[in-house]
Tab-separated table of C-alpha atoms in Angstrom:
chain	number	residue	atom	x	y	z
A	1	MET	CA	98.813	103.832	102.262
A	2	ALA	CA	97.564	100.222	102.338
A	3	GLU	CA	96.094	97.830	99.838
A	4	GLU	CA	92.955	97.236	99.745
A	5	ASP	CA	89.361	97.566	100.291
A	6	ASN	CA	87.904	94.011	99.546
A	7	PRO	CA	91.066	92.831	97.875
A	8	LYS	CA	90.095	91.336	94.645
A	9	GLU	CA	86.248	92.311	94.487
A	10	VAL	CA	86.169	96.201	94.046
A	11	THR	CA	84.486	97.690	91.117
A	12	VAL	CA	86.050	100.812	89.656
A	13	ALA	CA	82.871	102.688	89.889
A	14	ALA	CA	83.001	101.969	93.617
A	15	VAL	CA	86.554	102.838	93.962
A	16	ALA	CA	85.870	106.082	92.078
A	17	ALA	CA	82.950	106.957	94.156
A	18	GLU	CA	84.738	106.282	97.394
A	19	THR	CA	87.646	108.588	96.470
A	20	SER	CA	86.593	112.169	96.349
A	21	ASP	CA	87.093	114.379	93.371
A	22	ASP	CA	88.804	116.869	95.536
A	23	PHE	CA	91.496	114.485	96.318
A	24	VAL	CA	92.059	113.620	92.747
A	25	GLU	CA	92.150	117.182	91.625
A	26	ASP	CA	94.623	117.982	94.465
A	27	VAL	CA	97.042	115.349	93.234
A	28	VAL	CA	96.659	115.646	89.587
A	29	PRO	CA	95.537	119.228	88.822
A	30	GLU	CA	96.913	119.355	85.356
A	31	LYS	CA	95.041	119.024	82.190
A	32	ILE	CA	95.590	117.157	78.953
A	33	ASP	CA	96.711	118.216	75.527
A	34	ALA	CA	94.148	119.973	73.410
A	35	ASN	CA	94.177	116.979	70.848
A	36	ASP	CA	92.572	114.846	73.625
A	37	ALA	CA	88.836	114.445	73.486
A	38	GLU	CA	86.253	116.344	75.424
A	39	GLN	CA	84.647	113.923	77.421
A	40	THR	CA	81.258	113.634	79.354
A	41	GLU	CA	79.951	111.295	81.914
A	42	SER	CA	76.581	109.534	81.133
A	43	ASN	CA	75.095	106.625	83.015
A	44	GLY	CA	78.563	105.541	84.363
A	45	GLN	CA	79.952	105.345	80.552
A	46	LEU	CA	82.672	107.531	79.296
A	47	GLU	CA	81.450	109.238	75.974
A	48	VAL	CA	83.296	111.240	73.355
A	49	ALA	CA	81.342	114.235	72.528
A	50	SER	CA	80.632	113.868	68.804
A	51	GLY	CA	81.989	116.734	66.866
A	52	ASP	CA	84.470	117.842	69.343
A	53	VAL	CA	87.237	115.444	68.281
A	54	ASP	CA	88.572	115.072	64.750
A	55	ASN	CA	85.259	115.779	62.664
A	56	GLY	CA	83.203	113.717	65.066
A	57	LYS	CA	85.116	110.353	65.279
A	58	THR	CA	84.367	108.056	67.971
A	59	ALA	CA	87.128	107.177	70.411
A	60	ALA	CA	87.234	103.543	68.872
A	61	GLU	CA	87.799	105.238	65.476
A	62	LEU	CA	90.699	107.443	66.784
A	63	LEU	CA	92.360	104.335	68.379
A	64	GLU	CA	92.388	102.709	65.150
A	65	GLU	CA	94.664	105.542	63.810
A	66	ASP	CA	97.615	104.290	65.669
A	67	ILE	CA	100.751	106.632	66.369
A	68	PRO	CA	104.333	105.372	66.520
A	69	TRP	CA	105.417	103.284	69.444
A	70	ILE	CA	108.097	105.748	70.505
A	71	GLU	CA	105.585	108.354	70.889
A	72	ARG	CA	103.318	106.105	72.778
A	73	PHE	CA	106.391	105.190	75.064
A	74	LYS	CA	107.117	108.792	75.665
A	75	GLN	CA	103.510	109.478	76.703
A	76	VAL	CA	103.560	106.402	79.063
A	77	PHE	CA	106.999	107.800	80.639
A	78	TRP	CA	105.636	111.425	81.206
A	79	THR	CA	102.154	110.115	82.340
A	80	TYR	CA	103.643	107.741	84.960
A	81	LEU	CA	106.575	109.749	86.151
A	82	PRO	CA	104.866	112.067	88.587
A	83	LEU	CA	102.226	109.548	89.898
A	84	GLY	CA	104.801	107.588	92.111
A	85	PHE	CA	105.147	110.821	94.006
A	86	VAL	CA	101.384	111.520	94.568
A	87	ALA	CA	99.779	108.085	94.906
A	88	PHE	CA	98.901	108.375	98.451
A	89	GLY	CA	95.765	106.903	99.887
A	90	GLY	CA	95.876	103.305	99.263
A	91	PRO	CA	94.505	101.409	96.112
A	92	GLN	CA	91.115	102.920	96.173
A	93	ALA	CA	92.731	106.500	95.621
A	94	HIS	CA	95.318	104.709	93.147
A	95	VAL	CA	92.554	103.365	90.866
A	96	ALA	CA	90.855	106.681	91.009
A	97	ILE	CA	93.955	108.669	89.997
A	98	LEU	CA	94.638	106.134	87.164
A	99	ARG	CA	91.019	106.390	85.961
A	100	ASP	CA	91.272	110.121	85.859
A	101	HIS	CA	94.573	110.266	84.213
A	102	LEU	CA	94.001	107.553	81.550
A	103	VAL	CA	90.239	107.667	80.903
A	104	VAL	CA	89.066	111.012	81.818
A	105	GLN	CA	91.927	113.088	80.761
A	106	ARG	CA	93.829	111.342	78.197
A	107	ASN	CA	91.196	108.897	76.615
A	108	TRP	CA	93.758	106.149	76.431
A	109	LEU	CA	90.984	103.680	77.202
A	110	ASP	CA	87.248	103.752	77.661
A	111	GLU	CA	85.421	102.798	80.921
A	112	ASP	CA	84.815	99.393	79.991
A	113	GLN	CA	88.443	98.533	78.917
A	114	PHE	CA	89.807	100.144	82.049
A	115	THR	CA	87.348	98.177	84.028
A	116	GLU	CA	88.374	94.775	82.390
A	117	LEU	CA	92.074	95.632	82.808
A	118	PHE	CA	91.307	96.376	86.354
A	119	ALA	CA	89.439	92.715	86.794
A	120	ILE	CA	92.619	91.127	85.251
A	121	GLY	CA	94.597	92.403	88.411
A	122	GLN	CA	91.700	91.149	90.817
A	123	GLY	CA	91.913	87.769	89.483
A	124	LEU	CA	95.702	87.291	90.232
A	125	PRO	CA	97.896	87.190	92.959
A	126	GLY	CA	99.750	90.476	93.633
A	127	PRO	CA	99.099	94.079	94.265
A	128	THR	CA	95.911	95.079	92.238
A	129	SER	CA	96.789	98.826	91.600
A	130	THR	CA	100.230	97.985	90.763
A	131	GLN	CA	98.956	95.366	88.255
A	132	LEU	CA	96.577	97.866	86.865
A	133	VAL	CA	99.352	100.183	86.358
A	134	VAL	CA	101.430	97.635	84.465
A	135	SER	CA	98.463	96.411	82.405
A	136	THR	CA	97.419	99.900	81.401
A	137	ALA	CA	100.891	101.021	80.220
A	138	LEU	CA	101.012	97.732	78.595
A	139	ALA	CA	98.012	98.240	76.527
A	140	ARG	CA	99.316	101.657	75.461
A	141	ALA	CA	103.275	101.026	74.727
A	142	GLY	CA	103.800	97.235	74.959
A	143	PRO	CA	105.873	95.249	77.493
A	144	ILE	CA	108.635	97.977	77.642
A	145	GLY	CA	106.105	100.467	78.593
A	146	GLY	CA	104.498	98.214	81.092
A	147	LEU	CA	108.000	97.724	82.721
A	148	THR	CA	108.754	101.289	82.631
A	149	ALA	CA	105.415	102.529	84.439
A	150	PHE	CA	105.974	99.638	86.980
A	151	PHE	CA	109.338	100.964	88.146
A	152	LEU	CA	108.137	104.736	87.785
A	153	TRP	CA	105.180	103.884	90.004
A	154	ASN	CA	107.259	102.195	92.752
A	155	LEU	CA	110.590	104.160	92.692
A	156	PRO	CA	109.977	106.802	95.459
A	157	GLY	CA	108.632	104.389	97.954
A	158	LEU	CA	111.447	101.826	97.022
A	159	ILE	CA	114.233	104.412	97.738
A	160	VAL	CA	112.789	105.975	100.857
A	161	LEU	CA	111.929	102.445	102.520
A	162	THR	CA	115.261	101.153	101.704
A	163	VAL	CA	117.201	104.014	103.251
A	164	CYS	CA	115.049	103.914	106.282
A	165	GLY	CA	115.743	100.194	106.508
A	166	VAL	CA	119.371	100.588	106.388
A	167	LEU	CA	119.297	103.389	108.776
A	168	ILE	CA	117.267	101.597	111.389
A	169	ALA	CA	119.225	98.461	111.212
A	170	THR	CA	122.286	100.467	111.535
A	171	PHE	CA	121.618	103.254	114.190
A	172	VAL	CA	118.393	102.300	115.954
A	173	ASP	CA	118.482	100.028	119.174
A	174	GLU	CA	115.733	97.592	118.589
A	175	ASN	CA	115.255	97.118	122.389
A	176	ASN	CA	114.941	101.053	122.745
A	177	PRO	CA	113.303	102.721	119.806
A	178	PRO	CA	113.694	106.473	119.692
A	179	TRP	CA	110.876	108.875	120.461
A	180	TYR	CA	110.158	109.642	117.096
A	181	LEU	CA	109.296	106.155	116.198
A	182	ILE	CA	107.557	105.208	119.190
A	183	GLY	CA	103.848	106.181	117.874
A	184	LEU	CA	104.375	104.379	114.347
A	185	PRO	CA	103.503	101.008	115.410
A	186	PRO	CA	99.919	101.605	116.924
A	187	ALA	CA	99.179	104.064	114.145
A	188	ALA	CA	99.922	101.618	111.373
A	189	ILE	CA	98.137	98.847	113.098
A	190	SER	CA	95.074	101.068	113.236
A	191	LEU	CA	95.008	100.985	109.456
A	192	VAL	CA	95.019	97.193	109.359
A	193	PHE	CA	91.850	97.324	111.399
A	194	LYS	CA	90.316	99.910	108.993
A	195	ALA	CA	91.215	97.574	106.184
A	196	PHE	CA	89.817	94.440	107.753
A	197	TYR	CA	86.533	96.408	108.497
A	198	GLY	CA	86.063	97.503	104.791
A	199	PHE	CA	86.962	93.918	103.634
A	200	GLY	CA	84.665	92.281	105.938
A	201	LYS	CA	81.535	94.444	105.450
A	202	LYS	CA	81.169	93.571	101.838
A	203	LEU	CA	81.225	89.670	102.331
A	204	ASP	CA	78.130	87.546	101.828
A	205	LYS	CA	77.174	84.886	104.193
A	206	LEU	CA	79.337	82.129	102.830
A	207	GLY	CA	82.174	84.732	102.699
A	208	ILE	CA	81.939	85.537	106.423
A	209	ILE	CA	82.066	81.717	107.322
A	210	LEU	CA	85.164	81.270	105.333
A	211	CYS	CA	86.877	84.484	106.587
A	212	LEU	CA	86.276	83.459	110.145
A	213	ILE	CA	87.634	79.955	109.523
A	214	SER	CA	90.948	81.142	108.098
A	215	SER	CA	91.254	83.842	110.667
A	216	LEU	CA	90.847	81.402	113.420
A	217	VAL	CA	93.230	79.002	112.100
A	218	ALA	CA	95.830	81.654	111.296
A	219	ILE	CA	95.688	82.876	114.939
A	220	MET	CA	95.888	79.294	116.180
A	221	ILE	CA	99.068	78.904	114.120
A	222	ASN	CA	100.809	81.786	115.574
A	223	GLY	CA	99.792	80.980	119.193
A	224	SER	CA	100.340	77.130	119.260
A	225	ARG	CA	104.367	76.764	119.697
A	226	PRO	CA	105.714	74.326	119.929
A	227	LYS	CA	102.867	72.015	118.796
A	228	ILE	CA	102.446	73.799	115.594
A	229	ASP	CA	105.584	75.590	113.957
A	230	PRO	CA	104.604	78.828	112.743
A	231	LEU	CA	106.751	78.166	109.334
A	232	TRP	CA	103.969	75.555	108.507
A	233	SER	CA	101.886	78.721	107.515
A	234	GLN	CA	103.622	78.578	104.214
A	235	TYR	CA	101.631	75.261	103.382
A	236	ILE	CA	98.716	76.036	105.478
A	237	TYR	CA	97.727	79.500	104.274
A	238	PRO	CA	97.742	78.463	100.507
A	239	SER	CA	95.740	75.286	101.350
A	240	MET	CA	93.137	77.350	103.087
A	241	LEU	CA	93.012	79.630	99.901
A	242	ALA	CA	92.480	76.704	97.787
A	243	CYS	CA	89.985	75.164	99.929
A	244	GLY	CA	87.818	78.426	100.002
A	245	GLY	CA	87.916	78.552	96.278
A	246	ILE	CA	86.538	74.922	96.079
A	247	VAL	CA	83.942	75.588	98.783
A	248	SER	CA	82.801	78.888	96.910
A	249	TYR	CA	82.577	76.990	93.657
A	250	LEU	CA	80.609	74.003	94.965
A	251	ASP	CA	78.099	76.506	96.513
A	252	SER	CA	77.676	78.318	93.472
A	253	VAL	CA	76.352	75.324	91.418
A	254	ARG	CA	73.775	74.529	93.794
A	255	GLY	CA	70.438	74.701	92.385
A	256	THR	CA	72.013	74.555	88.688
A	257	ASP	CA	72.091	71.910	85.962
A	258	VAL	CA	75.622	70.269	86.151
A	259	LYS	CA	77.321	67.695	83.895
A	260	ILE	CA	78.419	64.689	86.160
A	261	PHE	CA	79.750	61.595	84.396
A	262	GLY	CA	78.289	62.451	81.063
A	263	LYS	CA	74.733	63.219	82.303
A	264	ILE	CA	73.085	66.247	83.220
A	265	ARG	CA	72.038	66.531	86.967
A	266	ARG	CA	70.338	69.102	89.093
A	267	VAL	CA	72.401	69.934	92.072
A	268	PRO	CA	69.921	70.267	95.072
A	269	GLY	CA	69.694	73.520	97.219
A	270	LYS	CA	70.127	76.910	96.749
A	271	PRO	CA	73.740	79.016	96.758
A	272	TYR	CA	74.313	80.249	100.429
A	273	GLY	CA	76.918	82.924	98.814
A	274	THR	CA	76.061	85.610	96.276
A	275	TYR	CA	77.612	85.205	92.789
A	276	LYS	CA	78.010	87.645	89.842
A	277	SER	CA	77.634	86.588	86.358
A	278	ALA	CA	80.914	86.533	84.225
A	279	SER	CA	81.388	89.685	82.070
A	280	LYS	CA	81.622	89.448	78.115
A	281	GLY	CA	85.370	89.894	78.075
A	282	TRP	CA	87.056	93.180	77.260
A	283	ASP	CA	87.872	94.703	73.967
A	284	ALA	CA	85.593	92.269	72.094
A	285	GLU	CA	84.959	94.742	68.990
A	286	SER	CA	88.563	95.600	68.240
A	287	ASP	CA	91.918	94.147	68.604
A	288	LEU	CA	94.024	97.299	68.725
A	289	LEU	CA	94.666	96.860	72.197
A	290	MET	CA	95.695	93.210	72.032
A	291	ARG	CA	98.175	94.382	68.977
A	292	ARG	CA	99.535	96.971	71.048
A	293	ILE	CA	100.139	94.612	73.873
A	294	GLY	CA	102.133	92.552	71.408
A	295	ILE	CA	102.138	89.217	73.456
A	296	PRO	CA	100.913	86.214	71.668
A	297	ILE	CA	99.123	83.237	73.717
A	298	TRP	CA	102.135	81.187	73.448
A	299	VAL	CA	104.356	83.790	74.881
A	300	GLY	CA	101.689	84.162	77.733
A	301	ALA	CA	101.744	80.602	78.443
A	302	LEU	CA	105.521	80.658	78.636
A	303	ILE	CA	105.545	83.313	81.070
A	304	TRP	CA	103.189	81.364	83.307
A	305	ILE	CA	105.500	78.288	82.936
A	306	VAL	CA	108.560	80.493	83.883
A	307	TRP	CA	106.741	81.591	86.963
A	308	ALA	CA	105.853	78.234	88.086
A	309	VAL	CA	109.308	76.802	87.432
A	310	VAL	CA	111.189	79.544	89.510
A	311	LEU	CA	108.635	79.003	92.393
A	312	ALA	CA	109.176	75.144	92.237
A	313	VAL	CA	112.830	75.501	92.047
A	314	SER	CA	113.445	78.157	94.662
A	315	VAL	CA	111.072	76.381	97.170
A	316	SER	CA	112.550	72.766	96.643
A	317	VAL	CA	116.212	74.084	96.844
A	318	VAL	CA	115.670	75.913	100.185
A	319	GLY	CA	113.474	73.279	101.440
A	320	ARG	CA	116.002	70.488	100.798
A	321	MET	CA	118.904	72.463	102.443
A	322	ARG	CA	117.121	72.877	105.570
A	323	ARG	CA	115.954	69.394	105.656
A	324	ASN	CA	119.875	68.518	105.388
A	325	GLY	CA	120.625	70.715	108.096
A	326	GLU	CA	122.331	73.302	105.801
A	327	VAL	CA	122.141	76.988	105.993
A	328	PRO	CA	120.661	78.399	102.756
A	329	ASN	CA	122.239	81.323	101.068
A	330	GLN	CA	120.849	84.405	102.822
A	331	TYR	CA	119.881	86.195	99.498
A	332	LEU	CA	118.333	83.073	98.144
A	333	GLU	CA	116.351	82.573	101.418
A	334	ILE	CA	114.998	86.294	100.973
A	335	PHE	CA	114.090	85.680	97.409
A	336	GLU	CA	112.414	82.341	98.100
A	337	VAL	CA	110.230	83.785	100.865
A	338	MET	CA	109.080	86.917	98.998
A	339	TYR	CA	108.583	84.998	95.780
A	340	ARG	CA	106.438	82.267	97.430
A	341	ILE	CA	104.400	84.796	99.318
A	342	GLY	CA	103.917	87.014	96.367
A	343	SER	CA	102.794	83.962	94.328
A	344	LEU	CA	100.074	83.091	96.820
A	345	ILE	CA	98.450	86.302	98.160
A	346	PHE	CA	95.388	87.411	96.412
A	347	GLY	CA	94.538	91.026	97.316
A	348	GLY	CA	98.144	92.445	98.119
A	349	GLY	CA	98.410	95.024	100.727
A	350	GLN	CA	97.130	94.099	104.118
A	351	VAL	CA	96.576	90.454	103.199
A	352	VAL	CA	100.317	90.004	102.755
A	353	LEU	CA	101.132	91.011	106.318
A	354	PRO	CA	100.483	87.966	108.342
A	355	MET	CA	102.488	85.771	106.028
A	356	LEU	CA	105.397	88.309	106.087
A	357	GLN	CA	105.240	88.824	109.898
A	358	THR	CA	105.514	84.972	110.366
A	359	GLU	CA	108.395	84.548	107.938
A	360	VAL	CA	110.529	87.442	109.090
A	361	VAL	CA	109.771	88.020	113.020
A	362	PRO	CA	111.887	87.049	114.834
A	363	MET	CA	114.366	85.446	112.187
A	364	TRP	CA	115.075	88.477	110.359
A	365	MET	CA	114.158	91.316	112.869
A	366	LYS	CA	112.153	92.084	116.022
A	367	LYS	CA	108.557	92.628	115.903
A	368	ASP	CA	109.187	96.356	116.879
A	369	ALA	CA	111.390	97.014	113.809
A	370	PHE	CA	108.713	95.237	111.768
A	371	LEU	CA	106.008	97.454	113.039
A	372	GLN	CA	108.095	100.736	112.688
A	373	GLY	CA	108.600	99.854	108.751
A	374	LEU	CA	104.967	99.080	108.387
A	375	GLY	CA	104.174	102.548	109.658
A	376	LEU	CA	106.853	104.141	107.186
A	377	ALA	CA	105.175	101.981	104.456
A	378	GLN	CA	101.861	103.138	105.298
A	379	SER	CA	102.820	106.727	105.066
A	380	MET	CA	104.666	106.411	101.630
A	381	PRO	CA	102.951	106.843	98.177
A	382	GLY	CA	102.690	103.758	95.934
A	383	PRO	CA	101.815	100.125	96.883
A	384	LEU	CA	102.327	98.466	100.311
A	385	PHE	CA	104.483	95.981	98.645
A	386	ASN	CA	107.265	98.522	98.868
A	387	PHE	CA	107.397	97.341	102.337
A	388	SER	CA	109.564	94.428	101.072
A	389	SER	CA	112.306	96.641	100.424
A	390	TYR	CA	112.347	97.751	103.952
A	391	LEU	CA	112.458	94.286	105.271
A	392	GLY	CA	115.301	93.079	103.027
A	393	ALA	CA	117.238	96.142	103.760
A	394	VAL	CA	116.849	95.756	107.774
A	395	TYR	CA	117.837	92.234	107.208
A	396	LYS	CA	120.702	92.407	104.569
A	397	GLY	CA	121.182	95.841	103.465
A	398	VAL	CA	120.652	97.327	100.212
A	399	PRO	CA	121.285	94.010	98.252
A	400	GLY	CA	118.719	92.457	100.562
A	401	ALA	CA	116.268	95.456	99.733
A	402	LEU	CA	116.462	94.840	95.972
A	403	VAL	CA	116.229	90.927	96.316
A	404	ALA	CA	113.228	91.267	98.587
A	405	TYR	CA	111.595	93.823	96.202
A	406	LEU	CA	111.916	91.678	92.997
A	407	GLY	CA	110.902	88.553	95.015
A	408	LEU	CA	107.562	90.038	96.266
A	409	PHE	CA	106.697	91.948	93.152
A	410	GLY	CA	108.101	89.453	90.784
A	411	PRO	CA	105.250	87.173	90.630
A	412	GLY	CA	102.445	89.636	90.196
A	413	VAL	CA	104.240	91.286	87.226
A	414	MET	CA	104.777	88.373	85.583
A	415	LEU	CA	101.403	86.934	85.927
A	416	ILE	CA	99.946	90.191	84.443
A	417	PHE	CA	102.097	89.820	81.551
A	418	GLY	CA	101.218	86.190	81.082
A	419	MET	CA	97.486	86.497	81.858
A	420	VAL	CA	96.501	89.361	79.379
A	421	PRO	CA	96.389	87.207	76.340
A	422	PHE	CA	94.223	84.682	78.016
A	423	TRP	CA	91.767	87.136	79.954
A	424	ALA	CA	89.130	87.523	77.030
A	425	ARG	CA	88.426	83.838	77.118
A	426	LEU	CA	88.712	83.354	81.014
A	427	ARG	CA	86.207	86.031	81.550
A	428	HIS	CA	83.738	83.873	79.999
A	429	VAL	CA	84.319	81.064	82.433
A	430	LYS	CA	81.560	81.273	85.238
A	431	TRP	CA	83.537	78.985	87.622
A	432	PHE	CA	86.485	81.298	87.657
A	433	LYS	CA	84.579	84.180	89.344
A	434	SER	CA	82.887	81.948	91.747
A	435	THR	CA	85.875	80.241	92.781
A	436	LEU	CA	87.510	83.747	93.191
A	437	ASN	CA	84.871	84.655	95.901
A	438	GLY	CA	86.041	81.957	98.198
A	439	VAL	CA	89.612	82.760	97.723
A	440	ASN	CA	88.911	86.351	98.467
A	441	ALA	CA	86.908	85.551	101.588
A	442	THR	CA	89.732	83.255	102.934
A	443	ALA	CA	92.384	85.994	102.370
A	444	ILE	CA	90.383	88.557	104.253
A	445	GLY	CA	90.316	86.259	107.188
A	446	LEU	CA	94.139	86.412	107.240
A	447	VAL	CA	93.748	90.303	107.548
A	448	GLY	CA	91.701	89.752	110.616
A	449	ALA	CA	94.408	87.543	112.083
A	450	ALA	CA	96.971	90.147	111.382
A	451	CYS	CA	94.794	92.690	113.415
A	452	VAL	CA	95.058	90.099	116.369
A	453	ILE	CA	98.749	89.009	115.859
A	454	LEU	CA	100.099	92.318	115.193
A	455	TRP	CA	98.423	93.977	117.965
A	456	GLU	CA	100.075	92.552	120.683
A	457	GLY	CA	103.549	93.909	119.587
A	458	ALA	CA	102.390	97.401	118.648
A	459	VAL	CA	100.331	98.062	121.803
A	460	THR	CA	102.443	97.487	124.817
A	461	THR	CA	101.631	100.547	127.052
A	462	PHE	CA	98.581	102.657	127.623
A	463	ALA	CA	100.093	105.490	125.528
A	464	ASP	CA	100.365	103.097	122.590
A	465	ALA	CA	96.580	102.400	123.075
A	466	MET	CA	95.842	106.003	123.159
A	467	VAL	CA	97.773	106.450	119.709
A	468	PHE	CA	95.755	103.604	118.293
A	469	THR	CA	92.390	104.942	119.381
A	470	LEU	CA	93.211	108.496	118.151
A	471	ALA	CA	94.535	107.042	114.751
A	472	LEU	CA	91.693	104.638	114.041
A	473	CYS	CA	89.180	107.378	114.769
A	474	LEU	CA	91.068	109.629	112.414
A	475	ALA	CA	91.042	106.957	109.687
A	476	VAL	CA	87.669	105.430	109.942
A	477	VAL	CA	85.280	108.308	111.213
A	478	TYR	CA	86.963	111.175	109.629
A	479	GLY	CA	88.314	109.466	106.503
A	480	ILE	CA	91.853	111.182	107.013
A	481	GLY	CA	94.665	109.730	104.634
A	482	ALA	CA	97.065	107.056	105.729
A	483	PRO	CA	100.180	109.450	105.639
A	484	TRP	CA	98.455	112.003	107.991
A	485	VAL	CA	97.126	109.190	110.325
A	486	VAL	CA	100.610	107.758	110.652
A	487	LEU	CA	102.207	111.317	111.168
A	488	THR	CA	99.710	112.199	113.540
A	489	GLY	CA	100.242	108.951	115.489
A	490	GLY	CA	103.989	109.573	115.429
A	491	VAL	CA	103.469	112.997	116.907
A	492	PHE	CA	100.995	112.107	119.407
A	493	GLY	CA	103.282	108.987	120.541
A	494	ALA	CA	106.227	111.430	120.908
A	495	ILE	CA	104.397	113.686	123.050
A	496	LEU	CA	103.304	110.982	125.351
A	497	HIS	CA	106.782	109.430	125.427
A	498	LYS	CA	108.519	108.996	128.751
A	499	ASP	CA	111.261	111.637	127.825
A	500	ALA	CA	108.448	114.094	127.061
A	501	LEU	CA	105.268	114.342	129.050
A	502	GLY	CA	105.809	110.833	130.281
A	503	LEU	CA	101.952	109.880	130.266
A	504	GLY	CA	100.452	106.413	129.801
A	505	GLN	CA	103.690	104.694	130.262
A	506	ASN	CA	102.289	101.702	132.201
A	507	GLU	CA	102.181	98.362	130.566
A	508	TRP	CA	98.988	97.685	128.810
A	509	CYS	CA	98.948	94.021	129.998
A	510	SER	CA	99.402	94.982	133.654
A	511	LEU	CA	95.949	96.335	133.957
A	512	GLY	CA	94.561	93.056	135.226
A	513	GLN	CA	97.493	92.740	137.665
A	514	ASP	CA	96.935	96.349	139.088
A	515	LEU	CA	93.229	95.562	139.605
């Protein structure tokens, strides 16, 4: 299930193209009401066939004839209710499903509006597909509609992973996992490798350099105990993201005229990276969507302030207690860790794994339990951020799961609510997009580090290596969906288990010793 192929620089057209029409039709076979427009695809733009809808009115004209809020809320509820059960395949499939439901079938948004709402999530920390769910529902039925869609989208994965976390913590011996879980970790790690490959192949020259540097630094932090405490990552990772953005911006202005100390000066050289021009801003011709959203600019600013205050207070309180030798309240600790990570990670999904692993292993659980949960999360519908509920459940049961869930999702959801009123202006700002290039590339490097760091705990025997190889081949070469990859890896691992065929049980790291 994991989030994302190039975490924050994926176009809707590319996502739709990469996800087969057969998949979308399989998971969402139903058609819309008769009063929705018959639609055609032309040059990548959604058009309403004139004469087919209300005497030839355009989509914009139909939108102006707004319907009561309660009716729009009902539409949001019944539209998003089934999606949480069928949203397999990661964010690419998620975006394709949402586009099919909201643009192609129901005509709630046109192609440009959908793309711009998608871009809002790309520019914010948090899980992009979840932010797209929230923003599209927000545009349809206001804040209540957005929150409702958020919970409907996540509910199935939240329940299953919470239950699994409680059961594993209660009944599973961490030192001797049962046969039916033995193949999940290497299968899950294969999907992280696939994600890194998908991210990296889309980077430009500067992006590859930034990605390499952040990956090397992350690996060094995790392998330099006791000289470097892995907990320093909570400061080093966000610093690297900021530095990546600054480097990217400075590179983008090379060869351009820049105002320096009141004078226009030409910056020498040519950009090493590739930069796209800023878009015109969404919904420029009509303010209907902004009225439906119902969040004025001052409220958006207030939401940002609340997010920043909660982050500063939680980090400072927990940090002060640790410096004084006090043991923080465990639920406060869970919230602080998840909220801080959720506030810093651009891209969500696989990008969040190295920070989660550093924070919770071995303090909350052993690496085997972490990887087993990762495998389960990869096989569930919905966003990978639901993994937080599993981590919280293993550590502190159901209350811990809910605290971790709200902590990790909270920043992204708050910021999408606070960002929408400002977005039309921000999309005009060229430096924002160029800075985001560097942030993305640096975040992708953390995924590469996760491949190295998590591999050690996932592949401990030759049987694990066989499961990893099979799963990676199925995912990359044959394009098999994440749930089936994890399931196949679990079955194959069980067959090779010592209580079954007993093959490939020698330790992987003993290869050199045997030679």
